[in-house]
PDB file of C-alpha atoms in Angstrom:
ATOM      1  CA  MET A   1     -28.844   4.300  -4.341  1.00 40.00           C
ATOM      2  CA  ASN A   2     -31.602   2.030  -3.157  1.00 44.00           C
ATOM      3  CA  GLY A   3     -33.623   4.509  -1.146  1.00 44.00           C
ATOM      4  CA  ALA A   4     -32.170   3.399   2.175  1.00 55.00           C
ATOM      5  CA  ALA A   5     -30.981   6.930   2.871  1.00 64.00           C
ATOM      6  CA  ALA A   6     -33.480   9.739   3.372  1.00 57.00           C
ATOM      7  CA  ALA A   7     -31.787  11.844   0.682  1.00 67.00           C
ATOM      8  CA  GLU A   8     -30.195  10.890  -2.605  1.00 74.00           C
ATOM      9  CA  LEU A   9     -27.038  12.185  -4.170  1.00 84.00           C
ATOM     10  CA  PRO A  10     -26.750  13.165  -7.831  1.00 82.00           C
ATOM     11  CA  VAL A  11     -25.114  10.576 -10.088  1.00 93.00           C
ATOM     12  CA  TYR A  12     -21.714  11.526 -11.531  1.00 96.00           C
ATOM     13  CA  ARG A  13     -21.339  10.773 -15.253  1.00 96.00           C
ATOM     14  CA  ALA A  14     -17.732  10.193 -16.267  1.00 96.00           C
ATOM     15  CA  ARG A  15     -16.195  11.194 -19.569  1.00 93.00           C
ATOM     16  CA  ILE A  16     -13.572   8.588 -20.497  1.00 96.00           C
ATOM     17  CA  GLU A  17     -10.662  10.299 -22.277  1.00 96.00           C
ATOM     18  CA  PRO A  18      -8.885   8.304 -25.039  1.00 96.00           C
ATOM     19  CA  ASP A  19      -5.527   8.423 -23.202  1.00 96.00           C
ATOM     20  CA  TRP A  20      -7.084   6.771 -20.143  1.00 97.00           C
ATOM     21  CA  ILE A  21      -7.088   3.465 -22.075  1.00 97.00           C
ATOM     22  CA  ASP A  22      -3.842   1.575 -21.509  1.00 96.00           C
ATOM     23  CA  TYR A  23      -1.864  -1.120 -23.364  1.00 95.00           C
ATOM     24  CA  ASN A  24      -4.364  -3.699 -22.062  1.00 94.00           C
ATOM     25  CA  GLY A  25      -7.105  -2.017 -24.113  1.00 93.00           C
ATOM     26  CA  HIS A  26      -9.118  -1.018 -21.045  1.00 96.00           C
ATOM     27  CA  LEU A  27      -9.429   1.846 -18.575  1.00 97.00           C
ATOM     28  CA  ARG A  28      -6.114   2.122 -16.674  1.00 97.00           C
ATOM     29  CA  ASP A  29      -6.591   1.323 -12.963  1.00 97.00           C
ATOM     30  CA  ALA A  30      -5.643   4.813 -11.777  1.00 98.00           C
ATOM     31  CA  TYR A  31      -8.394   6.468 -13.822  1.00 98.00           C
ATOM     32  CA  TYR A  32     -11.068   4.689 -11.810  1.00 98.00           C
ATOM     33  CA  GLY A  33      -9.511   6.676  -8.955  1.00 98.00           C
ATOM     34  CA  LEU A  34      -9.692   9.908 -10.948  1.00 98.00           C
ATOM     35  CA  VAL A  35     -13.361   9.310 -11.768  1.00 98.00           C
ATOM     36  CA  ALA A  36     -13.998   8.658  -8.043  1.00 98.00           C
ATOM     37  CA  SER A  37     -12.119  11.858  -7.188  1.00 98.00           C
ATOM     38  CA  TYR A  38     -14.341  13.904  -9.537  1.00 97.00           C
ATOM     39  CA  ALA A  39     -17.452  12.221  -8.083  1.00 97.00           C
ATOM     40  CA  ILE A  40     -16.275  13.285  -4.601  1.00 98.00           C
ATOM     41  CA  ASP A  41     -15.924  16.863  -5.901  1.00 97.00           C
ATOM     42  CA  GLU A  42     -19.620  16.690  -6.803  1.00 96.00           C
ATOM     43  CA  LEU A  43     -20.416  15.290  -3.358  1.00 97.00           C
ATOM     44  CA  MET A  44     -18.566  18.271  -1.860  1.00 97.00           C
ATOM     45  CA  ASP A  45     -20.633  20.681  -3.973  1.00 97.00           C
ATOM     46  CA  TYR A  46     -23.815  18.910  -2.891  1.00 96.00           C
ATOM     47  CA  LEU A  47     -22.829  19.132   0.778  1.00 97.00           C
ATOM     48  CA  GLY A  48     -22.027  22.832   0.492  1.00 97.00           C
ATOM     49  CA  LEU A  49     -18.251  22.315   0.662  1.00 98.00           C
ATOM     50  CA  ASP A  50     -17.986  23.977  -2.752  1.00 98.00           C
ATOM     51  CA  ALA A  51     -15.503  26.481  -4.186  1.00 98.00           C
ATOM     52  CA  ALA A  52     -17.251  29.440  -2.530  1.00 98.00           C
ATOM     53  CA  TYR A  53     -17.166  27.680   0.862  1.00 98.00           C
ATOM     54  CA  ARG A  54     -13.508  26.790   0.423  1.00 98.00           C
ATOM     55  CA  GLU A  55     -12.600  30.364  -0.493  1.00 97.00           C
ATOM     56  CA  ARG A  56     -14.638  31.866   2.361  1.00 97.00           C
ATOM     57  CA  THR A  57     -13.498  29.500   5.152  1.00 98.00           C
ATOM     58  CA  HIS A  58     -10.127  28.203   3.894  1.00 97.00           C
ATOM     59  CA  CYS A  59     -11.540  24.778   4.790  1.00 98.00           C
ATOM     60  CA  THR A  60     -11.667  21.797   2.434  1.00 98.00           C
ATOM     61  CA  LEU A  61     -11.533  17.981   2.430  1.00 98.00           C
ATOM     62  CA  TYR A  62      -8.277  16.025   2.296  1.00 98.00           C
ATOM     63  CA  SER A  63      -8.213  12.336   1.336  1.00 98.00           C
ATOM     64  CA  LEU A  64      -6.635  10.125   3.977  1.00 98.00           C
ATOM     65  CA  GLU A  65      -7.126   6.703   2.441  1.00 98.00           C
ATOM     66  CA  MET A  66      -8.706   5.101  -0.627  1.00 98.00           C
ATOM     67  CA  HIS A  67      -9.377   1.491  -1.634  1.00 98.00           C
ATOM     68  CA  ILE A  68     -10.603   0.342  -5.048  1.00 98.00           C
ATOM     69  CA  HIS A  69     -11.886  -3.055  -6.197  1.00 98.00           C
ATOM     70  CA  PHE A  70     -11.552  -3.444  -9.984  1.00 98.00           C
ATOM     71  CA  LEU A  71     -14.383  -5.868 -10.771  1.00 98.00           C
ATOM     72  CA  HIS A  72     -14.834  -5.600 -14.547  1.00 97.00           C
ATOM     73  CA  GLU A  73     -12.934  -4.107 -17.470  1.00 96.00           C
ATOM     74  CA  VAL A  74     -14.193  -0.752 -18.721  1.00 97.00           C
ATOM     75  CA  LYS A  75     -13.575   0.072 -22.390  1.00 96.00           C
ATOM     76  CA  GLY A  76     -13.150   3.408 -24.130  1.00 95.00           C
ATOM     77  CA  ALA A  77     -16.636   3.364 -25.673  1.00 94.00           C
ATOM     78  CA  ASP A  78     -18.393   2.510 -22.391  1.00 96.00           C
ATOM     79  CA  ASP A  79     -20.637   4.889 -20.552  1.00 95.00           C
ATOM     80  CA  LEU A  80     -19.602   5.051 -16.931  1.00 97.00           C
ATOM     81  CA  LYS A  81     -21.310   6.654 -13.986  1.00 97.00           C
ATOM     82  CA  VAL A  82     -20.623   6.740 -10.284  1.00 97.00           C
ATOM     83  CA  ILE A  83     -23.146   6.570  -7.475  1.00 96.00           C
ATOM     84  CA  THR A  84     -21.679   8.144  -4.357  1.00 96.00           C
ATOM     85  CA  SER A  85     -22.717   7.056  -0.872  1.00 96.00           C
ATOM     86  CA  VAL A  86     -22.152   8.368   2.622  1.00 97.00           C
ATOM     87  CA  LEU A  87     -21.119   5.269   4.562  1.00 97.00           C
ATOM     88  CA  ASP A  88     -20.364   7.023   7.838  1.00 97.00           C
ATOM     89  CA  PHE A  89     -19.180  10.346   9.266  1.00 98.00           C
ATOM     90  CA  ASP A  90     -18.137  11.973  12.489  1.00 97.00           C
ATOM     91  CA  ARG A  91     -17.370  15.548  13.534  1.00 97.00           C
ATOM     92  CA  LYS A  92     -14.412  15.886  11.143  1.00 98.00           C
ATOM     93  CA  ARG A  93     -14.405  12.856   8.860  1.00 98.00           C
ATOM     94  CA  ILE A  94     -16.535  11.410   6.068  1.00 98.00           C
ATOM     95  CA  HIS A  95     -16.346   7.761   4.983  1.00 98.00           C
ATOM     96  CA  ALA A  96     -17.630   7.834   1.397  1.00 97.00           C
ATOM     97  CA  GLY A  97     -18.307   5.047  -1.093  1.00 97.00           C
ATOM     98  CA  CYS A  98     -18.368   4.987  -4.903  1.00 97.00           C
ATOM     99  CA  THR A  99     -20.149   2.383  -7.028  1.00 97.00           C
ATOM    100  CA  PHE A 100     -19.086   2.388 -10.697  1.00 97.00           C
ATOM    101  CA  ILE A 101     -21.932   1.520 -13.046  1.00 97.00           C
ATOM    102  CA  CYS A 102     -21.332   0.635 -16.683  1.00 96.00           C
ATOM    103  CA  GLY A 103     -24.401   0.325 -18.954  1.00 93.00           C
ATOM    104  CA  ARG A 104     -23.048  -2.887 -20.546  1.00 94.00           C
ATOM    105  CA  LEU A 105     -22.707  -4.748 -17.235  1.00 96.00           C
ATOM    106  CA  ALA A 106     -25.286  -6.107 -14.807  1.00 95.00           C
ATOM    107  CA  ASP A 107     -22.959  -5.739 -11.806  1.00 96.00           C
ATOM    108  CA  PRO A 108     -20.821  -2.784 -10.724  1.00 97.00           C
ATOM    109  CA  ALA A 109     -17.614  -2.344 -12.758  1.00 98.00           C
ATOM    110  CA  ALA A 110     -15.805  -1.291  -9.584  1.00 98.00           C
ATOM    111  CA  THR A 111     -16.347  -0.169  -6.019  1.00 98.00           C
ATOM    112  CA  ALA A 112     -14.286   2.268  -3.970  1.00 98.00           C
ATOM    113  CA  ASP A 113     -14.374   3.683  -0.488  1.00 97.00           C
ATOM    114  CA  MET A 114     -12.347   6.479   1.034  1.00 98.00           C
ATOM    115  CA  MET A 115     -11.854   8.409   4.250  1.00 98.00           C
ATOM    116  CA  LEU A 116     -11.969  12.194   3.924  1.00 98.00           C
ATOM    117  CA  LEU A 117     -10.893  14.715   6.575  1.00 98.00           C
ATOM    118  CA  HIS A 118     -12.200  18.281   6.928  1.00 98.00           C
ATOM    119  CA  VAL A 119      -9.102  20.501   7.086  1.00 98.00           C
ATOM    120  CA  HIS A 120      -8.459  24.201   7.696  1.00 98.00           C
ATOM    121  CA  GLN A 121      -5.664  25.204   5.323  1.00 97.00           C
ATOM    122  CA  GLY A 122      -3.334  27.807   6.727  1.00 86.00           C
ATOM    123  CA  GLN A 123       0.364  28.033   7.399  1.00 87.00           C
ATOM    124  CA  LYS A 124      -0.013  24.525   8.770  1.00 91.00           C
ATOM    125  CA  PRO A 125      -3.164  22.612   7.720  1.00 95.00           C
ATOM    126  CA  ALA A 126      -5.133  21.268  10.701  1.00 97.00           C
ATOM    127  CA  SER A 127      -8.280  19.166  11.045  1.00 98.00           C
ATOM    128  CA  ALA A 128     -11.456  21.173  11.744  1.00 98.00           C
ATOM    129  CA  SER A 129     -15.057  20.383  12.666  1.00 98.00           C
ATOM    130  CA  LEU A 130     -17.576  20.221   9.832  1.00 98.00           C
ATOM    131  CA  PRO A 131     -20.285  22.937   9.857  1.00 98.00           C
ATOM    132  CA  ASP A 132     -23.636  21.862  11.376  1.00 98.00           C
ATOM    133  CA  ALA A 133     -25.389  22.382   8.030  1.00 98.00           C
ATOM    134  CA  VAL A 134     -23.057  19.794   6.481  1.00 98.00           C
ATOM    135  CA  THR A 135     -23.449  17.217   9.242  1.00 98.00           C
ATOM    136  CA  ALA A 136     -27.240  17.608   8.915  1.00 97.00           C
ATOM    137  CA  LYS A 137     -26.959  16.746   5.210  1.00 97.00           C
ATOM    138  CA  LEU A 138     -24.629  13.832   6.008  1.00 97.00           C
ATOM    139  CA  SER A 139     -27.192  12.499   8.522  1.00 97.00           C
ATOM    140  CA  ALA A 140     -29.874  12.475   5.833  1.00 95.00           C
ATOM    141  CA  LEU A 141     -27.556  10.746   3.343  1.00 95.00           C
ATOM    142  CA  LYS A 142     -25.957   8.120   5.574  1.00 96.00           C
ATOM    143  CA  LEU A 143     -26.805   4.607   4.435  1.00 94.00           C
ATOM    144  CA  SER A 144     -28.230   1.961   6.739  1.00 92.00           C
ATOM    145  CA  SER A 145     -25.823  -0.892   7.440  1.00 89.00           C
ATOM    146  CA  ALA A 146     -27.982  -3.194   5.266  1.00 91.00           C
ATOM    147  CA  ALA A 147     -27.765  -0.776   2.328  1.00 92.00           C
ATOM    148  CA  ARG A 148     -24.058  -0.435   2.945  1.00 90.00           C
ATOM    149  CA  ASP A 149     -23.592  -4.219   2.864  1.00 89.00           C
ATOM    150  CA  SER A 150     -25.376  -4.406  -0.491  1.00 89.00           C
ATOM    151  CA  LEU A 151     -22.986  -1.950  -2.200  1.00 91.00           C
ATOM    152  CA  GLY A 152     -20.385  -4.587  -3.060  1.00 92.00           C
ATOM    153  CA  PRO A 153     -16.867  -5.193  -1.746  1.00 96.00           C
ATOM    154  CA  LEU A 154     -15.361  -2.450   0.419  1.00 95.00           C
ATOM    155  CA  SER A 155     -11.869  -1.898   1.783  1.00 96.00           C
ATOM    156  CA  ARG A 156      -9.964  -4.707   3.458  1.00 96.00           C
ATOM    157  CA  LYS A 157      -6.477  -6.000   3.991  1.00 96.00           C
ATOM    158  CA  ILE A 158      -5.071  -7.117   0.632  1.00 96.00           C
ATOM    159  CA  GLU A 159      -3.306 -10.450   1.016  1.00 95.00           C
ATOM    160  CA  LEU A 160      -2.666 -13.784  -0.634  1.00 94.00           C
ATOM    161  CA  LYS A 161      -4.350 -16.671   1.100  1.00 85.00           C
ATOM    162  CA  PRO A 162      -3.616 -20.232   0.034  1.00 69.00           C
ATOM    163  CA  ARG A 163      -6.332 -21.492  -2.342  1.00 61.00           C
TER     164      ARG A 163
ATOM    165  CA  MET B   1      14.411  -0.896  -0.215  1.00 40.00           C
ATOM    166  CA  ASN B   2      16.399  -1.818   2.822  1.00 44.00           C
ATOM    167  CA  GLY B   3      18.344  -4.708   1.415  1.00 43.00           C
ATOM    168  CA  ALA B   4      16.012  -7.305   2.869  1.00 55.00           C
ATOM    169  CA  ALA B   5      15.322  -8.725  -0.561  1.00 64.00           C
ATOM    170  CA  ALA B   6      18.076 -10.422  -2.516  1.00 57.00           C
ATOM    171  CA  ALA B   7      17.468  -8.181  -5.536  1.00 68.00           C
ATOM    172  CA  GLU B   8      16.506  -4.543  -5.799  1.00 74.00           C
ATOM    173  CA  LEU B   9      14.074  -2.885  -8.121  1.00 84.00           C
ATOM    174  CA  PRO B  10      14.791   0.322 -10.022  1.00 83.00           C
ATOM    175  CA  VAL B  11      13.277   3.470  -8.495  1.00 93.00           C
ATOM    176  CA  TYR B  12      10.508   5.147 -10.498  1.00 96.00           C
ATOM    177  CA  ARG B  13      10.861   8.940 -10.774  1.00 96.00           C
ATOM    178  CA  ALA B  14       7.532  10.678 -11.287  1.00 96.00           C
ATOM    179  CA  ARG B  15       6.988  13.781 -13.393  1.00 93.00           C
ATOM    180  CA  ILE B  16       4.228  15.840 -11.738  1.00 96.00           C
ATOM    181  CA  GLU B  17       2.137  17.542 -14.437  1.00 96.00           C
ATOM    182  CA  PRO B  18       0.715  21.021 -13.640  1.00 96.00           C
ATOM    183  CA  ASP B  19      -2.894  19.839 -14.056  1.00 96.00           C
ATOM    184  CA  TRP B  20      -2.368  17.137 -11.409  1.00 97.00           C
ATOM    185  CA  ILE B  21      -2.517  19.894  -8.760  1.00 97.00           C
ATOM    186  CA  ASP B  22      -6.089  20.462  -7.573  1.00 96.00           C
ATOM    187  CA  TYR B  23      -8.018  23.304  -5.916  1.00 95.00           C
ATOM    188  CA  ASN B  24      -6.358  22.370  -2.607  1.00 94.00           C
ATOM    189  CA  GLY B  25      -2.969  23.355  -4.055  1.00 93.00           C
ATOM    190  CA  HIS B  26      -1.579  19.832  -3.828  1.00 96.00           C
ATOM    191  CA  LEU B  27      -1.340  16.636  -5.854  1.00 97.00           C
ATOM    192  CA  ARG B  28      -4.902  15.325  -6.399  1.00 97.00           C
ATOM    193  CA  ASP B  29      -5.432  11.988  -4.645  1.00 97.00           C
ATOM    194  CA  ALA B  30      -6.014  10.047  -7.867  1.00 98.00           C
ATOM    195  CA  TYR B  31      -2.614  11.019  -9.296  1.00 98.00           C
ATOM    196  CA  TYR B  32      -0.814   9.166  -6.537  1.00 98.00           C
ATOM    197  CA  GLY B  33      -2.607   6.192  -8.080  1.00 98.00           C
ATOM    198  CA  LEU B  34      -1.420   7.124 -11.565  1.00 98.00           C
ATOM    199  CA  VAL B  35       2.171   7.426 -10.361  1.00 98.00           C
ATOM    200  CA  ALA B  36       1.822   3.994  -8.710  1.00 98.00           C
ATOM    201  CA  SER B  37       0.381   2.607 -11.950  1.00 98.00           C
ATOM    202  CA  TYR B  38       3.395   3.861 -13.934  1.00 97.00           C
ATOM    203  CA  ALA B  39       5.748   2.434 -11.289  1.00 97.00           C
ATOM    204  CA  ILE B  40       4.026  -0.948 -11.722  1.00 98.00           C
ATOM    205  CA  ASP B  41       4.595  -0.668 -15.496  1.00 97.00           C
ATOM    206  CA  GLU B  42       8.324  -0.410 -14.714  1.00 96.00           C
ATOM    207  CA  LEU B  43       8.068  -3.400 -12.372  1.00 97.00           C
ATOM    208  CA  MET B  44       6.464  -5.334 -15.244  1.00 97.00           C
ATOM    209  CA  ASP B  45       9.345  -4.378 -17.557  1.00 97.00           C
ATOM    210  CA  TYR B  46      11.844  -5.451 -14.901  1.00 96.00           C
ATOM    211  CA  LEU B  47      10.089  -8.800 -14.445  1.00 97.00           C
ATOM    212  CA  GLY B  48      10.037  -9.441 -18.199  1.00 97.00           C
ATOM    213  CA  LEU B  49       6.293  -8.820 -18.527  1.00 98.00           C
ATOM    214  CA  ASP B  50       7.083  -6.017 -20.964  1.00 98.00           C
ATOM    215  CA  ALA B  51       5.468  -4.939 -24.242  1.00 98.00           C
ATOM    216  CA  ALA B  52       7.282  -7.641 -26.240  1.00 98.00           C
ATOM    217  CA  TYR B  53       6.131 -10.323 -23.774  1.00 98.00           C
ATOM    218  CA  ARG B  54       2.558  -9.026 -23.872  1.00 98.00           C
ATOM    219  CA  GLU B  55       2.517  -9.025 -27.669  1.00 97.00           C
ATOM    220  CA  ARG B  56       4.098 -12.484 -27.932  1.00 97.00           C
ATOM    221  CA  THR B  57       1.965 -14.256 -25.297  1.00 98.00           C
ATOM    222  CA  HIS B  58      -1.209 -12.130 -25.131  1.00 97.00           C
ATOM    223  CA  CYS B  59      -0.650 -12.239 -21.374  1.00 98.00           C
ATOM    224  CA  THR B  60      -0.512  -9.208 -19.087  1.00 98.00           C
ATOM    225  CA  LEU B  61      -1.289  -8.110 -15.526  1.00 98.00           C
ATOM    226  CA  TYR B  62      -4.726  -6.860 -14.450  1.00 98.00           C
ATOM    227  CA  SER B  63      -5.200  -4.894 -11.222  1.00 98.00           C
ATOM    228  CA  LEU B  64      -7.688  -6.509  -8.851  1.00 98.00           C
ATOM    229  CA  GLU B  65      -7.469  -4.169  -5.887  1.00 98.00           C
ATOM    230  CA  MET B  66      -5.526  -1.079  -4.758  1.00 98.00           C
ATOM    231  CA  HIS B  67      -5.295   0.769  -1.439  1.00 98.00           C
ATOM    232  CA  ILE B  68      -3.523   4.105  -0.910  1.00 98.00           C
ATOM    233  CA  HIS B  69      -2.633   5.920   2.314  1.00 98.00           C
ATOM    234  CA  PHE B  70      -2.149   9.672   1.683  1.00 98.00           C
ATOM    235  CA  LEU B  71       0.315  10.604   4.424  1.00 98.00           C
ATOM    236  CA  HIS B  72       1.645  14.026   3.369  1.00 97.00           C
ATOM    237  CA  GLU B  73       0.741  16.679   0.823  1.00 96.00           C
ATOM    238  CA  VAL B  74       2.821  16.699  -2.363  1.00 97.00           C
ATOM    239  CA  LYS B  75       3.193  20.045  -4.156  1.00 96.00           C
ATOM    240  CA  GLY B  76       3.754  20.807  -7.814  1.00 95.00           C
ATOM    241  CA  ALA B  77       7.428  21.668  -7.359  1.00 94.00           C
ATOM    242  CA  ASP B  78       8.245  18.521  -5.365  1.00 96.00           C
ATOM    243  CA  ASP B  79      10.388  15.724  -6.656  1.00 95.00           C
ATOM    244  CA  LEU B  80       8.594  12.442  -6.181  1.00 97.00           C
ATOM    245  CA  LYS B  81       9.839   8.921  -6.579  1.00 97.00           C
ATOM    246  CA  VAL B  82       8.366   5.508  -5.950  1.00 97.00           C
ATOM    247  CA  ILE B  83      10.101   2.477  -4.534  1.00 96.00           C
ATOM    248  CA  THR B  84       8.267  -0.663  -5.590  1.00 96.00           C
ATOM    249  CA  SER B  85       8.292  -3.826  -3.490  1.00 96.00           C
ATOM    250  CA  VAL B  86       7.183  -7.394  -4.004  1.00 97.00           C
ATOM    251  CA  LEU B  87       5.219  -8.177  -0.842  1.00 97.00           C
ATOM    252  CA  ASP B  88       4.052 -11.615  -1.876  1.00 97.00           C
ATOM    253  CA  PHE B  89       3.170 -13.693  -4.931  1.00 98.00           C
ATOM    254  CA  ASP B  90       1.721 -17.029  -5.947  1.00 97.00           C
ATOM    255  CA  ARG B  91       1.362 -18.892  -9.229  1.00 97.00           C
ATOM    256  CA  LYS B  92      -0.875 -16.227 -10.787  1.00 98.00           C
ATOM    257  CA  ARG B  93      -0.887 -13.211  -8.497  1.00 98.00           C
ATOM    258  CA  ILE B  94       1.550 -10.536  -7.322  1.00 98.00           C
ATOM    259  CA  HIS B  95       0.976  -8.457  -4.189  1.00 98.00           C
ATOM    260  CA  ALA B  96       3.032  -5.305  -4.822  1.00 97.00           C
ATOM    261  CA  GLY B  97       3.756  -2.280  -2.647  1.00 97.00           C
ATOM    262  CA  CYS B  98       4.671   1.318  -3.492  1.00 97.00           C
ATOM    263  CA  THR B  99       6.404   3.754  -1.152  1.00 97.00           C
ATOM    264  CA  PHE B 100       6.230   7.400  -2.286  1.00 97.00           C
ATOM    265  CA  ILE B 101       9.342   9.385  -1.381  1.00 97.00           C
ATOM    266  CA  CYS B 102       9.438  13.163  -1.557  1.00 96.00           C
ATOM    267  CA  GLY B 103      12.841  14.870  -1.111  1.00 93.00           C
ATOM    268  CA  ARG B 104      11.357  17.517   1.221  1.00 94.00           C
ATOM    269  CA  LEU B 105       9.956  14.957   3.699  1.00 96.00           C
ATOM    270  CA  ALA B 106      11.644  12.605   6.145  1.00 95.00           C
ATOM    271  CA  ASP B 107       8.779  10.076   6.007  1.00 96.00           C
ATOM    272  CA  PRO B 108       7.005   8.584   2.986  1.00 97.00           C
ATOM    273  CA  ALA B 109       4.474  10.930   1.344  1.00 98.00           C
ATOM    274  CA  ALA B 110       2.191   7.955   0.723  1.00 98.00           C
ATOM    275  CA  THR B 111       2.100   4.172   0.635  1.00 98.00           C
ATOM    276  CA  ALA B 112       0.082   1.907  -1.622  1.00 98.00           C
ATOM    277  CA  ASP B 113      -0.388  -1.786  -2.093  1.00 97.00           C
ATOM    278  CA  MET B 114      -2.185  -3.658  -4.808  1.00 98.00           C
ATOM    279  CA  MET B 115      -3.050  -7.164  -5.990  1.00 98.00           C
ATOM    280  CA  LEU B 116      -2.208  -7.956  -9.608  1.00 98.00           C
ATOM    281  CA  LEU B 117      -3.400 -10.980 -11.596  1.00 98.00           C
ATOM    282  CA  HIS B 118      -1.631 -12.548 -14.572  1.00 98.00           C
ATOM    283  CA  VAL B 119      -4.240 -12.795 -17.331  1.00 98.00           C
ATOM    284  CA  HIS B 120      -4.353 -14.292 -20.823  1.00 98.00           C
ATOM    285  CA  GLN B 121      -6.321 -11.866 -22.982  1.00 97.00           C
ATOM    286  CA  GLY B 122      -8.450 -13.523 -25.602  1.00 86.00           C
ATOM    287  CA  GLN B 123     -12.096 -13.573 -26.501  1.00 87.00           C
ATOM    288  CA  LYS B 124     -12.656 -13.934 -22.767  1.00 91.00           C
ATOM    289  CA  PRO B 125      -9.716 -12.952 -20.513  1.00 95.00           C
ATOM    290  CA  ALA B 126      -8.729 -15.735 -18.087  1.00 97.00           C
ATOM    291  CA  SER B 127      -6.161 -16.003 -15.311  1.00 98.00           C
ATOM    292  CA  ALA B 128      -2.924 -17.767 -16.307  1.00 98.00           C
ATOM    293  CA  SER B 129       0.190 -19.041 -14.522  1.00 98.00           C
ATOM    294  CA  LEU B 130       3.212 -16.756 -14.485  1.00 98.00           C
ATOM    295  CA  PRO B 131       6.269 -18.004 -16.426  1.00 98.00           C
ATOM    296  CA  ASP B 132       8.947 -19.712 -14.301  1.00 98.00           C
ATOM    297  CA  ALA B 133      11.470 -17.008 -15.192  1.00 98.00           C
ATOM    298  CA  VAL B 134       9.157 -14.413 -13.661  1.00 98.00           C
ATOM    299  CA  THR B 135       8.453 -16.353 -10.468  1.00 98.00           C
ATOM    300  CA  ALA B 136      12.225 -16.819 -10.053  1.00 97.00           C
ATOM    301  CA  LYS B 137      12.645 -13.034 -10.193  1.00 97.00           C
ATOM    302  CA  LEU B 138       9.742 -12.553  -7.785  1.00 97.00           C
ATOM    303  CA  SER B 139      11.389 -14.986  -5.343  1.00 97.00           C
ATOM    304  CA  ALA B 140      14.560 -12.907  -5.355  1.00 95.00           C
ATOM    305  CA  LEU B 141      12.612  -9.676  -4.841  1.00 95.00           C
ATOM    306  CA  LYS B 142      10.111 -10.748  -2.195  1.00 96.00           C
ATOM    307  CA  LEU B 143      10.580  -8.836   1.045  1.00 94.00           C
ATOM    308  CA  SER B 144      10.976 -10.515   4.418  1.00 92.00           C
ATOM    309  CA  SER B 145       8.019  -9.945   6.740  1.00 89.00           C
ATOM    310  CA  ALA B 146      10.170  -7.622   8.881  1.00 91.00           C
ATOM    311  CA  ALA B 147      11.048  -5.487   5.837  1.00 92.00           C
ATOM    312  CA  ARG B 148       7.416  -5.531   4.818  1.00 90.00           C
ATOM    313  CA  ASP B 149       6.320  -4.292   8.245  1.00 89.00           C
ATOM    314  CA  SER B 150       8.771  -1.389   8.028  1.00 89.00           C
ATOM    315  CA  LEU B 151       7.293  -0.062   4.765  1.00 91.00           C
ATOM    316  CA  GLY B 152       4.536   1.943   6.442  1.00 92.00           C
ATOM    317  CA  PRO B 153       0.760   1.493   6.532  1.00 96.00           C
ATOM    318  CA  LEU B 154      -0.694  -1.088   4.150  1.00 95.00           C
ATOM    319  CA  SER B 155      -4.260  -1.920   3.163  1.00 96.00           C
ATOM    320  CA  ARG B 156      -6.950  -2.398   5.775  1.00 96.00           C
ATOM    321  CA  LYS B 157     -10.645  -1.936   6.350  1.00 96.00           C
ATOM    322  CA  ILE B 158     -11.420   1.810   6.259  1.00 96.00           C
ATOM    323  CA  GLU B 159     -13.765   2.696   9.101  1.00 95.00           C
ATOM    324  CA  LEU B 160     -14.576   5.312  11.700  1.00 94.00           C
ATOM    325  CA  LYS B 161     -13.837   4.213  15.220  1.00 85.00           C
ATOM    326  CA  PRO B 162     -14.909   6.368  18.158  1.00 69.00           C
ATOM    327  CA  ARG B 163     -11.981   8.475  19.369  1.00 61.00           C
TER     328      ARG B 163
END
């Protein structure tokens, strides 16, 4: 985080398991997603959408969409941490970003962004408004558009263009 | 696959592990990515970019980018399979798609697409041209644009629009 938001989120420190390294000798693509998923769990705790909240309200977050840019190889011995950002939010949705930082590298090892929906789980899960206390925290965390632009590549249409 | 490509890929059948189910009682978002990653391993075998090829040539595929749409919840008892598609390719890159099919659901449970780069691994990994035998297979597999459009949602910019 670069201080552009009024509040700062805790940094998630990943533990790279040996079986996350694939035949290419680096962190398998999907495990960047798992590390991001765990970092979002910590964001949920920080926002008050923790296990106690989920049990009390039967509300939780569902992932709608996720995009990852794999920018550098991560090896088994690397330390890896994730800085989570609130890119945007509305009454029911949170657009969150993850920047993967590896001590060995000057630039991010990866970036990810995802859309999360607040859902009431019942017989049939349905979207539900976020509590005011959570939207207040999201307001304090939301990055400026300049800070957002400096995070690195975000989601886009994946396509081959002639080059 | 709907027969729009001249060749058809084998279907990947996922095995959902118990610890892939999260506190929401459904398949954790990141494990859709792991299932897609394993399906791409099978695509690599089918294309001839298998373990023997990788050992002989020191060439492999690296993931550059991945986007997933989570369309329906998948539960621990569900059967889940992935149909892989070749959306596009060039001399060094493959744009692949994954459609997640769950027996219980009429529509796909998820869709994913990803950009893969053919890389020669050495002291410093560098992009490398795909062998002609592989590009011939890719030509036979590549979907028409109509078939591609029928696959379901593909990658895009994730953003909140007023609604």
